[in-house]
Amino acid sequence: MGLQLYVKQKLAEIIKEKTPDNIELSYDDLDVNILLASVEWHNLRLKTLKNKSKEALSLVTLETLEINHIGYWSLWQNKRFEVDNIKGVNGNVTLFKKETEDVHFSLQDISFELSELITDEAMLQNKIPFNYKNLDIDLQELYLDLSRFETLKMARLSFNNNDLEFQDVSITSKYNKEELSKRLLVERDYVDFKVPSGIIKGLDLETVNDSFSVSVERFDLNNSELQLYRNKLLPDDFTIKLLYGSKLETLPIKLNIESFFVNDADVFYSEKVDLDIDPVFISFENLDAEILNISNTNNKKIDIKVLAKLMGEAPIEFEWDFNTKDTADSFNASAILKDLDATTINPFLEAQANVRAVGRIHEMYFTIHGNDFESHGDMKMKYENFKFSILDEDQLGINKTLSTLVNILTNDGSKTDANGYRYGDINVERDRTKSFFNYLWLNTKDGLKTTVVGNGKK
């Protein structure tokens, strides 16, 4: 009993002596069991300070922290810290921004258990300063300040046997659409992304050649909804936009996701193009996607397949592949669209092309091959009763003269080959200050123009 008390007092003195000046550490009680080689703290509170000030940089609290079965011999002989088990119960973690007292990151009601942990002086220099066999985590709330304009929140997270499950994730803009527009100097999307549930299987975190590495066997997002809005009245952002191959290749981490599935999602994109006209939108609903080999660690292609309903009605299938190791950012993309009533996308056509359409697209197919600078491809369509109305500049009326001229040049779908198809070519030069999806739209628009207005021959 006397030895237990001596070790407890000595450990408390060592902790106090070794605690750096920029850290405040306190606890209500400390239990030591020499025979079981265990230590337990109660109501632990650890606070790191910003430089010499008393302002908090981080704050960690735990109801209990247990370290069980410490390896005495390894610690004494090899200066290696080995324990069978570390367990924390009912903790909170908060990281503050360096410049302000605002919260940058926080975890609430976190409990964890770490088994067979090993570390030493050399390992402490690594990005992950220890090795372990298994980690279990459960927490009730996560918050991350992503940028000046967006935050991430998560209601529940659990990690067990390398599988991570989460509930009620949201990535949202900090401000409403009007307030965001007032704060922006150039165009930027208003974001509202919600995911009720998801699971990541086979998650492995490690350091490889001094780089942080994330590997995943399978990643599922379920029933998500993404709403994007852009105020096109703001000045353009003329910075170069990397295509996705280069974006992945230049990530500061090594990433390898074997398969990624989006299950029954809805995507809505809207734009404000005129002060006096409500924002127009386009939607892809009941969206299912399969993405294989999201990786910047191998030479395999990333394959993407998407099924959805355009405007909630017309089935659309999209396929896309590219390779992160291709310095030209080459890609292949193809799409199949069926049974589209043109009037359903008129709000989008009015905003993007200043036209209004009637008619029905029974089938549309396109294939494009492109890179960071240009793309080429072809399109074929089966459609009927197609007509265009060219709008006045204010979009409040129809320019009858231009509309008549365009419809003289436009084939309404009656002049086709024996199978009912008309054909067109695609040739587009990319605007590198715009996104890949703008690039994709320009390809679609060019194919529509040459198919409907051209000679229609293969």
Coordinates of C-alpha atoms in Angstrom, one line a residue:
M1 CA 0.0 0.0 0.0
G2 CA 2.9 2.3 0.9
L3 CA 4.6 1.5 -2.4
Q4 CA 1.4 2.2 -4.4
L5 CA 1.1 5.6 -2.7
Y6 CA 4.8 6.4 -3.3
V7 CA 4.5 5.5 -7.1
K8 CA 1.3 7.6 -7.4
Q9 CA 3.0 10.7 -5.8
K10 CA 6.1 10.2 -7.9
L11 CA 4.2 9.8 -11.1
A12 CA 2.2 13.0 -10.3
E13 CA 5.5 14.9 -9.7
I14 CA 7.0 13.6 -13.0
I15 CA 3.9 14.6 -14.9
K16 CA 4.0 18.1 -13.4
E17 CA 7.7 18.5 -14.1
K18 CA 7.6 17.3 -17.7
T19 CA 4.5 19.2 -18.7
P20 CA 5.6 22.0 -21.1
D21 CA 4.9 25.7 -20.2
N22 CA 2.3 26.0 -22.9
I23 CA 0.2 23.2 -21.6
E24 CA -2.1 23.2 -18.6
L25 CA -2.9 19.7 -17.2
S26 CA -5.2 18.9 -14.4
Y27 CA -7.2 16.0 -13.0
D28 CA -9.3 15.1 -10.0
D29 CA -7.6 11.9 -9.1
L30 CA -5.0 9.4 -10.2
D31 CA -5.1 5.7 -9.5
V32 CA -2.0 3.5 -9.9
N33 CA -1.9 -0.3 -9.7
I34 CA 1.6 -1.6 -9.7
L35 CA 0.8 -5.3 -10.0
L36 CA -1.5 -4.8 -12.9
A37 CA 0.8 -2.1 -14.5
S38 CA -2.2 0.2 -14.9
V39 CA -2.9 3.9 -14.5
E40 CA -6.2 5.7 -14.4
W41 CA -7.0 9.4 -14.4
H42 CA -10.4 10.9 -13.5
N43 CA -11.8 14.1 -14.9
L44 CA -8.7 14.8 -17.0
R45 CA -8.4 18.3 -18.5
L46 CA -5.6 19.2 -20.9
K47 CA -5.3 22.7 -22.4
T48 CA -2.7 23.9 -24.9
L49 CA -2.0 27.6 -25.0
K50 CA -1.3 30.0 -27.9
N51 CA 2.4 30.9 -27.6
K52 CA 2.9 32.8 -24.4
S53 CA -0.7 33.9 -24.1
K54 CA -3.4 32.3 -21.9
E55 CA -5.7 31.9 -24.9
A56 CA -6.6 28.2 -25.6
L57 CA -5.3 26.6 -28.8
S58 CA -6.9 23.2 -27.9
L59 CA -8.9 21.8 -25.0
V60 CA -9.3 18.1 -24.2
T61 CA -11.4 16.7 -21.4
L62 CA -12.0 13.0 -20.4
E63 CA -14.2 11.6 -17.7
T64 CA -11.7 8.7 -17.4
L65 CA -8.5 7.7 -19.1
E66 CA -7.1 4.2 -18.5
I67 CA -3.7 2.8 -19.5
N68 CA -3.6 -0.9 -18.8
H69 CA -0.8 -3.4 -18.6
I70 CA 2.2 -1.3 -19.3
G71 CA 5.3 -3.2 -20.4
Y72 CA 7.8 -2.5 -17.7
W73 CA 10.7 -4.5 -19.2
S74 CA 10.4 -2.9 -22.6
L75 CA 10.2 0.5 -21.1
W76 CA 13.2 -0.1 -18.9
Q77 CA 15.4 -2.1 -21.3
N78 CA 14.5 -0.6 -24.7
K79 CA 12.9 2.7 -23.9
R80 CA 9.9 1.5 -25.8
F81 CA 6.4 2.3 -24.5
E82 CA 4.1 -0.8 -24.9
V83 CA 0.6 -1.2 -23.4
D84 CA -2.1 -3.7 -23.9
N85 CA -4.9 -1.2 -23.8
I86 CA -5.7 2.5 -23.6
K87 CA -9.3 3.5 -22.9
G88 CA -11.0 6.9 -22.8
V89 CA -14.6 7.6 -21.8
N90 CA -16.9 10.5 -22.3
G91 CA -14.4 13.0 -23.8
N92 CA -14.6 16.3 -25.6
V93 CA -12.0 17.7 -28.0
T94 CA -11.9 21.3 -29.2
L95 CA -9.3 23.0 -31.5
F96 CA -9.4 26.7 -31.8
K97 CA -8.2 28.9 -34.7
K98 CA -4.8 30.5 -34.2
E99 CA -5.9 34.0 -35.1
T100 CA -9.3 34.0 -33.2
E101 CA -11.2 32.3 -30.5
D102 CA -13.5 30.6 -33.0
V103 CA -13.7 26.8 -33.1
H104 CA -11.9 25.1 -36.0
F105 CA -12.6 21.5 -35.0
S106 CA -14.5 19.7 -32.3
L107 CA -15.6 16.2 -31.1
Q108 CA -18.3 15.7 -28.5
D109 CA -19.1 12.7 -26.3
I110 CA -16.2 10.6 -27.6
S111 CA -15.1 7.3 -26.2
F112 CA -12.3 5.2 -27.6
E113 CA -10.3 2.0 -27.0
L114 CA -6.8 1.4 -28.4
S115 CA -5.2 -2.0 -28.1
E116 CA -1.5 -3.1 -28.3
L117 CA 0.0 0.3 -28.7
I118 CA 3.7 0.7 -29.2
T119 CA 5.8 3.9 -29.5
D120 CA 9.4 5.0 -29.0
E121 CA 11.5 8.0 -29.7
A122 CA 11.9 7.3 -33.4
M123 CA 8.1 6.7 -34.0
L124 CA 7.3 10.0 -32.3
Q125 CA 8.8 11.7 -35.3
N126 CA 6.3 10.1 -37.7
K127 CA 2.9 11.7 -38.8
I128 CA 1.3 8.8 -36.9
P129 CA 3.6 8.6 -33.9
F130 CA 2.6 5.0 -32.8
N131 CA 1.6 1.6 -34.0
Y132 CA -1.5 -0.3 -32.7
K133 CA -3.5 -3.4 -33.4
N134 CA -7.0 -2.1 -33.1
L135 CA -8.9 1.1 -32.6
D136 CA -12.6 1.5 -31.6
I137 CA -14.2 5.0 -31.5
D138 CA -17.7 6.2 -30.9
L139 CA -18.7 9.9 -30.8
Q140 CA -21.9 11.8 -30.9
E141 CA -21.0 15.1 -32.7
L142 CA -18.2 16.3 -35.0
Y143 CA -17.6 19.8 -36.3
L144 CA -15.0 21.1 -38.8
D145 CA -14.6 24.6 -40.2
L146 CA -13.7 23.8 -43.8
S147 CA -13.1 27.3 -45.1
R148 CA -14.2 30.9 -44.8
F149 CA -17.5 29.8 -46.3
E150 CA -18.3 26.2 -45.5
T151 CA -18.6 23.9 -42.5
L152 CA -18.9 20.1 -42.0
K153 CA -21.0 18.6 -39.3
M154 CA -21.7 15.0 -38.3
A155 CA -24.2 13.8 -35.8
R156 CA -22.7 10.3 -35.1
L157 CA -19.6 8.4 -35.9
S158 CA -18.4 4.9 -35.0
F159 CA -15.2 3.1 -36.0
N160 CA -14.7 -0.6 -35.3
N161 CA -12.5 -3.2 -36.9
N162 CA -11.5 -0.8 -39.7
D163 CA -15.1 0.0 -40.6
L164 CA -16.4 3.5 -40.1
E165 CA -20.1 4.3 -40.0
F166 CA -21.6 7.8 -39.8
Q167 CA -25.0 9.5 -39.7
D168 CA -26.4 12.9 -40.6
V169 CA -23.4 14.4 -42.3
S170 CA -23.8 17.9 -43.7
I171 CA -21.5 20.2 -45.7
T172 CA -23.1 23.6 -45.8
S173 CA -22.4 27.3 -46.5
K174 CA -22.1 29.4 -43.4
Y175 CA -24.3 32.1 -44.9
N176 CA -27.6 32.1 -46.9
K177 CA -27.5 32.8 -50.6
E178 CA -28.0 36.5 -50.4
E179 CA -25.4 37.0 -47.6
L180 CA -22.9 34.8 -49.3
S181 CA -23.2 36.9 -52.5
K182 CA -22.4 40.0 -50.5
R183 CA -19.3 38.5 -49.1
L184 CA -17.9 37.1 -52.3
L185 CA -15.5 38.9 -54.7
V186 CA -15.9 36.3 -57.4
E187 CA -18.4 33.5 -58.2
R188 CA -18.5 30.6 -55.7
D189 CA -21.2 27.9 -55.2
Y190 CA -23.6 28.1 -52.3
V191 CA -23.5 24.5 -50.9
D192 CA -26.1 22.4 -49.1
F193 CA -25.0 18.8 -49.0
K194 CA -26.7 16.3 -46.7
V195 CA -26.0 12.6 -46.2
P196 CA -28.3 10.6 -43.8
S197 CA -25.9 7.7 -43.5
G198 CA -22.8 6.1 -44.9
I199 CA -20.2 3.4 -44.3
I200 CA -16.5 3.1 -45.1
K201 CA -15.2 -0.5 -45.1
G202 CA -11.6 -1.5 -44.7
L203 CA -10.3 2.0 -43.7
D204 CA -6.5 1.9 -43.2
L205 CA -4.4 5.0 -42.2
E206 CA -0.6 4.9 -42.3
T207 CA 2.5 6.8 -43.3
V208 CA 4.4 5.7 -46.5
N209 CA 7.7 7.4 -47.3
D210 CA 6.8 10.3 -45.0
S211 CA 3.5 10.8 -46.7
F212 CA 0.1 10.2 -45.1
S213 CA -1.8 7.4 -46.8
V214 CA -5.6 6.6 -46.7
S215 CA -6.8 3.3 -48.1
V216 CA -10.5 2.2 -48.3
E217 CA -12.0 -1.0 -49.6
R218 CA -15.5 0.3 -50.1
F219 CA -17.3 3.6 -49.5
D220 CA -21.1 4.0 -49.5
L221 CA -23.2 7.2 -49.4
N222 CA -26.9 6.6 -48.9
N223 CA -29.8 8.9 -49.8
S224 CA -27.7 12.0 -50.1
E225 CA -29.0 15.4 -51.4
L226 CA -26.8 18.0 -52.9
Q227 CA -28.0 21.5 -53.7
L228 CA -25.7 23.9 -55.4
Y229 CA -26.5 27.5 -56.3
R230 CA -24.3 30.1 -58.1
N231 CA -24.9 33.8 -58.5
K232 CA -23.7 34.4 -62.1
L233 CA -24.1 38.1 -61.6
L234 CA -20.8 38.1 -59.6
P235 CA -17.5 38.5 -61.4
D236 CA -16.0 35.4 -62.9
D237 CA -13.2 33.5 -61.1
F238 CA -10.4 33.4 -63.7
T239 CA -8.1 31.0 -61.8
I240 CA -7.2 27.8 -63.7
K241 CA -9.4 24.9 -62.8
L242 CA -7.6 21.5 -62.7
L243 CA -9.4 18.5 -64.2
Y244 CA -10.0 15.7 -61.7
G245 CA -7.0 13.6 -62.7
S246 CA -4.6 16.4 -61.8
K247 CA -6.7 17.3 -58.7
L248 CA -6.2 13.7 -57.3
E249 CA -2.6 13.5 -58.4
T250 CA -1.7 16.7 -56.5
L251 CA -3.4 15.8 -53.3
P252 CA -1.1 16.2 -50.2
I253 CA -2.0 12.5 -49.3
K254 CA -1.8 9.1 -50.9
L255 CA -5.3 8.0 -51.6
N256 CA -6.7 4.6 -52.7
I257 CA -10.4 3.9 -52.6
E258 CA -11.2 0.6 -54.3
S259 CA -14.9 1.3 -54.8
F260 CA -17.2 4.2 -54.1
F261 CA -21.0 3.9 -54.3
V262 CA -23.6 6.7 -54.3
N263 CA -27.0 5.2 -53.6
D264 CA -30.3 7.0 -54.5
A265 CA -29.0 10.6 -54.4
D266 CA -30.6 13.8 -55.7
V267 CA -28.5 16.7 -57.2
F268 CA -30.0 20.1 -57.8
Y269 CA -28.0 22.9 -59.5
S270 CA -29.4 26.4 -59.9
E271 CA -28.1 29.7 -61.2
K272 CA -29.0 33.4 -60.8
V273 CA -28.5 35.0 -64.2
D274 CA -30.8 38.0 -64.0
L275 CA -31.8 40.3 -61.1
D276 CA -35.4 40.2 -62.3
I277 CA -35.7 36.5 -63.0
D278 CA -35.9 33.7 -60.4
P279 CA -32.9 31.3 -60.4
V280 CA -33.1 28.4 -62.9
F281 CA -32.2 24.9 -62.0
I282 CA -31.4 21.5 -63.5
S283 CA -31.7 18.3 -61.5
F284 CA -30.4 14.7 -61.5
E285 CA -32.7 12.6 -59.3
N286 CA -32.6 9.0 -58.1
L287 CA -28.9 9.0 -58.8
D288 CA -26.8 5.9 -58.4
A289 CA -23.1 6.0 -59.1
E290 CA -20.3 3.4 -59.0
I291 CA -16.7 4.7 -59.0
L292 CA -13.8 2.2 -59.1
N293 CA -10.2 2.9 -58.2
I294 CA -10.2 6.4 -56.9
S295 CA -6.5 6.5 -56.5
N296 CA -3.3 8.4 -57.0
T297 CA -1.1 5.5 -56.1
N298 CA -1.4 3.2 -59.2
N299 CA -1.6 3.4 -63.0
K300 CA -5.1 2.0 -63.4
K301 CA -8.0 4.1 -64.8
I302 CA -10.6 5.6 -62.6
D303 CA -14.0 4.3 -63.9
I304 CA -17.2 6.1 -63.2
K305 CA -20.8 4.9 -64.1
V306 CA -23.8 7.0 -63.2
L307 CA -27.5 6.3 -63.6
A308 CA -30.1 9.1 -62.9
K309 CA -33.3 10.8 -64.0
L310 CA -32.8 14.2 -65.6
M311 CA -35.3 16.6 -64.1
G312 CA -36.8 13.6 -62.3
E313 CA -38.2 12.1 -65.5
A314 CA -35.7 11.2 -68.4
P315 CA -33.4 8.3 -67.7
I316 CA -29.7 9.2 -68.3
E317 CA -26.6 7.0 -68.1
F318 CA -23.2 8.5 -68.0
E319 CA -19.8 6.8 -68.1
W320 CA -16.4 8.5 -67.6
D321 CA -12.8 7.4 -67.2
F322 CA -9.4 9.0 -66.7
N323 CA -6.0 8.2 -65.3
T324 CA -4.3 10.4 -62.6
K325 CA -0.8 9.5 -64.1
D326 CA -1.7 10.9 -67.5
T327 CA -0.1 14.4 -67.6
A328 CA -2.3 15.5 -70.5
D329 CA -5.4 14.8 -68.4
S330 CA -6.9 12.7 -71.1
F331 CA -10.4 11.3 -70.5
N332 CA -13.3 9.4 -72.2
A333 CA -16.9 10.2 -71.5
S334 CA -20.2 8.9 -72.9
A335 CA -23.9 9.4 -72.2
I336 CA -27.3 7.9 -73.1
L337 CA -30.4 10.0 -72.6
K338 CA -33.9 8.8 -73.3
D339 CA -37.5 10.1 -73.4
L340 CA -36.9 13.7 -72.6
D341 CA -39.6 16.3 -73.1
A342 CA -37.6 19.4 -74.1
T343 CA -39.9 21.8 -72.3
T344 CA -38.7 20.3 -68.9
I345 CA -35.3 21.8 -69.4
N346 CA -36.4 25.1 -70.9
P347 CA -35.5 27.2 -67.8
F348 CA -31.9 25.9 -68.1
L349 CA -31.8 26.3 -71.9
E350 CA -33.0 29.9 -71.5
A351 CA -30.3 30.7 -69.0
Q352 CA -27.4 28.9 -70.8
A353 CA -28.3 29.5 -74.5
N354 CA -31.1 32.1 -74.6
V355 CA -33.4 29.6 -76.3
R356 CA -36.6 27.8 -75.6
A357 CA -37.4 24.4 -77.1
V358 CA -40.4 22.1 -77.8
G359 CA -40.3 18.5 -79.0
R360 CA -39.2 15.2 -77.6
I361 CA -35.8 13.5 -77.6
H362 CA -36.5 9.7 -77.8
E363 CA -32.8 8.8 -77.7
M364 CA -29.5 10.7 -77.5
Y365 CA -26.0 9.2 -77.5
F366 CA -22.7 10.9 -77.3
T367 CA -19.1 9.9 -76.9
I368 CA -16.2 12.3 -76.3
H369 CA -12.5 12.0 -76.0
G370 CA -10.7 14.9 -74.5
N371 CA -7.8 16.4 -72.5
D372 CA -7.1 19.6 -70.6
F373 CA -7.3 21.7 -73.7
E374 CA -9.7 20.2 -76.3
S375 CA -12.2 17.4 -77.0
H376 CA -13.7 15.7 -80.0
G377 CA -16.6 13.3 -80.3
D378 CA -19.8 12.4 -82.0
M379 CA -23.5 12.4 -81.2
K380 CA -26.6 10.6 -82.6
M381 CA -30.2 11.4 -81.8
K382 CA -33.7 10.2 -82.5
Y383 CA -36.2 13.0 -81.9
E384 CA -39.3 14.6 -83.3
N385 CA -41.2 17.9 -83.6
F386 CA -38.2 19.9 -82.5
K387 CA -38.5 23.7 -82.7
F388 CA -36.6 26.5 -81.1
S389 CA -37.6 30.0 -80.0
I390 CA -34.8 32.6 -79.7
L391 CA -35.4 34.9 -76.7
D392 CA -34.8 38.6 -76.6
E393 CA -31.8 39.7 -74.6
D394 CA -34.0 40.4 -71.5
Q395 CA -35.6 36.9 -71.9
L396 CA -39.0 38.4 -71.5
G397 CA -40.1 38.0 -75.1
I398 CA -39.3 35.9 -78.3
N399 CA -37.3 37.2 -81.2
K400 CA -39.6 36.0 -84.0
T401 CA -37.3 36.8 -86.8
L402 CA -34.3 34.9 -85.4
S403 CA -36.6 32.1 -84.3
T404 CA -38.0 31.7 -87.8
L405 CA -34.5 31.7 -89.3
V406 CA -33.2 29.1 -86.9
N407 CA -36.1 26.8 -87.4
I408 CA -35.6 27.0 -91.2
L409 CA -32.1 25.7 -90.6
T410 CA -33.1 23.2 -87.9
N411 CA -34.3 19.7 -88.7
D412 CA -37.3 18.9 -86.7
G413 CA -36.3 15.2 -86.6
S414 CA -38.0 14.1 -89.8
K415 CA -34.9 13.8 -91.9
T416 CA -33.1 10.7 -90.5
D417 CA -31.4 7.5 -91.6
A418 CA -33.3 4.3 -92.0
N419 CA -33.2 3.7 -88.2
G420 CA -34.5 7.1 -87.4
Y421 CA -31.2 8.7 -86.2
R422 CA -29.5 11.9 -87.0
Y423 CA -25.7 12.4 -86.4
G424 CA -23.4 15.2 -85.4
D425 CA -19.8 15.9 -84.6
I426 CA -18.3 17.5 -81.4
N427 CA -15.3 19.7 -81.4
V428 CA -14.7 21.9 -78.4
E429 CA -11.8 24.0 -77.0
R430 CA -11.8 24.1 -73.2
D431 CA -12.0 27.2 -71.2
R432 CA -9.5 26.3 -68.5
T433 CA -10.9 28.8 -66.0
K434 CA -14.2 26.8 -66.0
S435 CA -15.0 23.4 -64.3
F436 CA -15.1 20.0 -66.0
F437 CA -18.9 20.1 -65.9
N438 CA -18.9 23.3 -67.9
Y439 CA -16.6 21.5 -70.4
L440 CA -19.0 18.6 -70.5
W441 CA -22.0 21.0 -71.2
L442 CA -20.0 22.7 -74.0
N443 CA -19.5 19.3 -75.6
T444 CA -23.2 18.5 -75.3
K445 CA -24.2 21.8 -76.7
D446 CA -21.9 21.5 -79.7
G447 CA -23.2 18.0 -80.4
L448 CA -26.8 19.2 -80.2
K449 CA -26.1 22.0 -82.6
T450 CA -24.4 19.9 -85.3
T451 CA -26.9 17.1 -85.0
V452 CA -30.0 19.3 -85.2
V453 CA -28.8 22.0 -87.6
G454 CA -26.2 20.1 -89.6
N455 CA -26.9 17.6 -92.4
G456 CA -27.5 14.8 -89.9
K457 CA -25.4 12.3 -91.7
K458 CA -23.0 9.9 -90.1

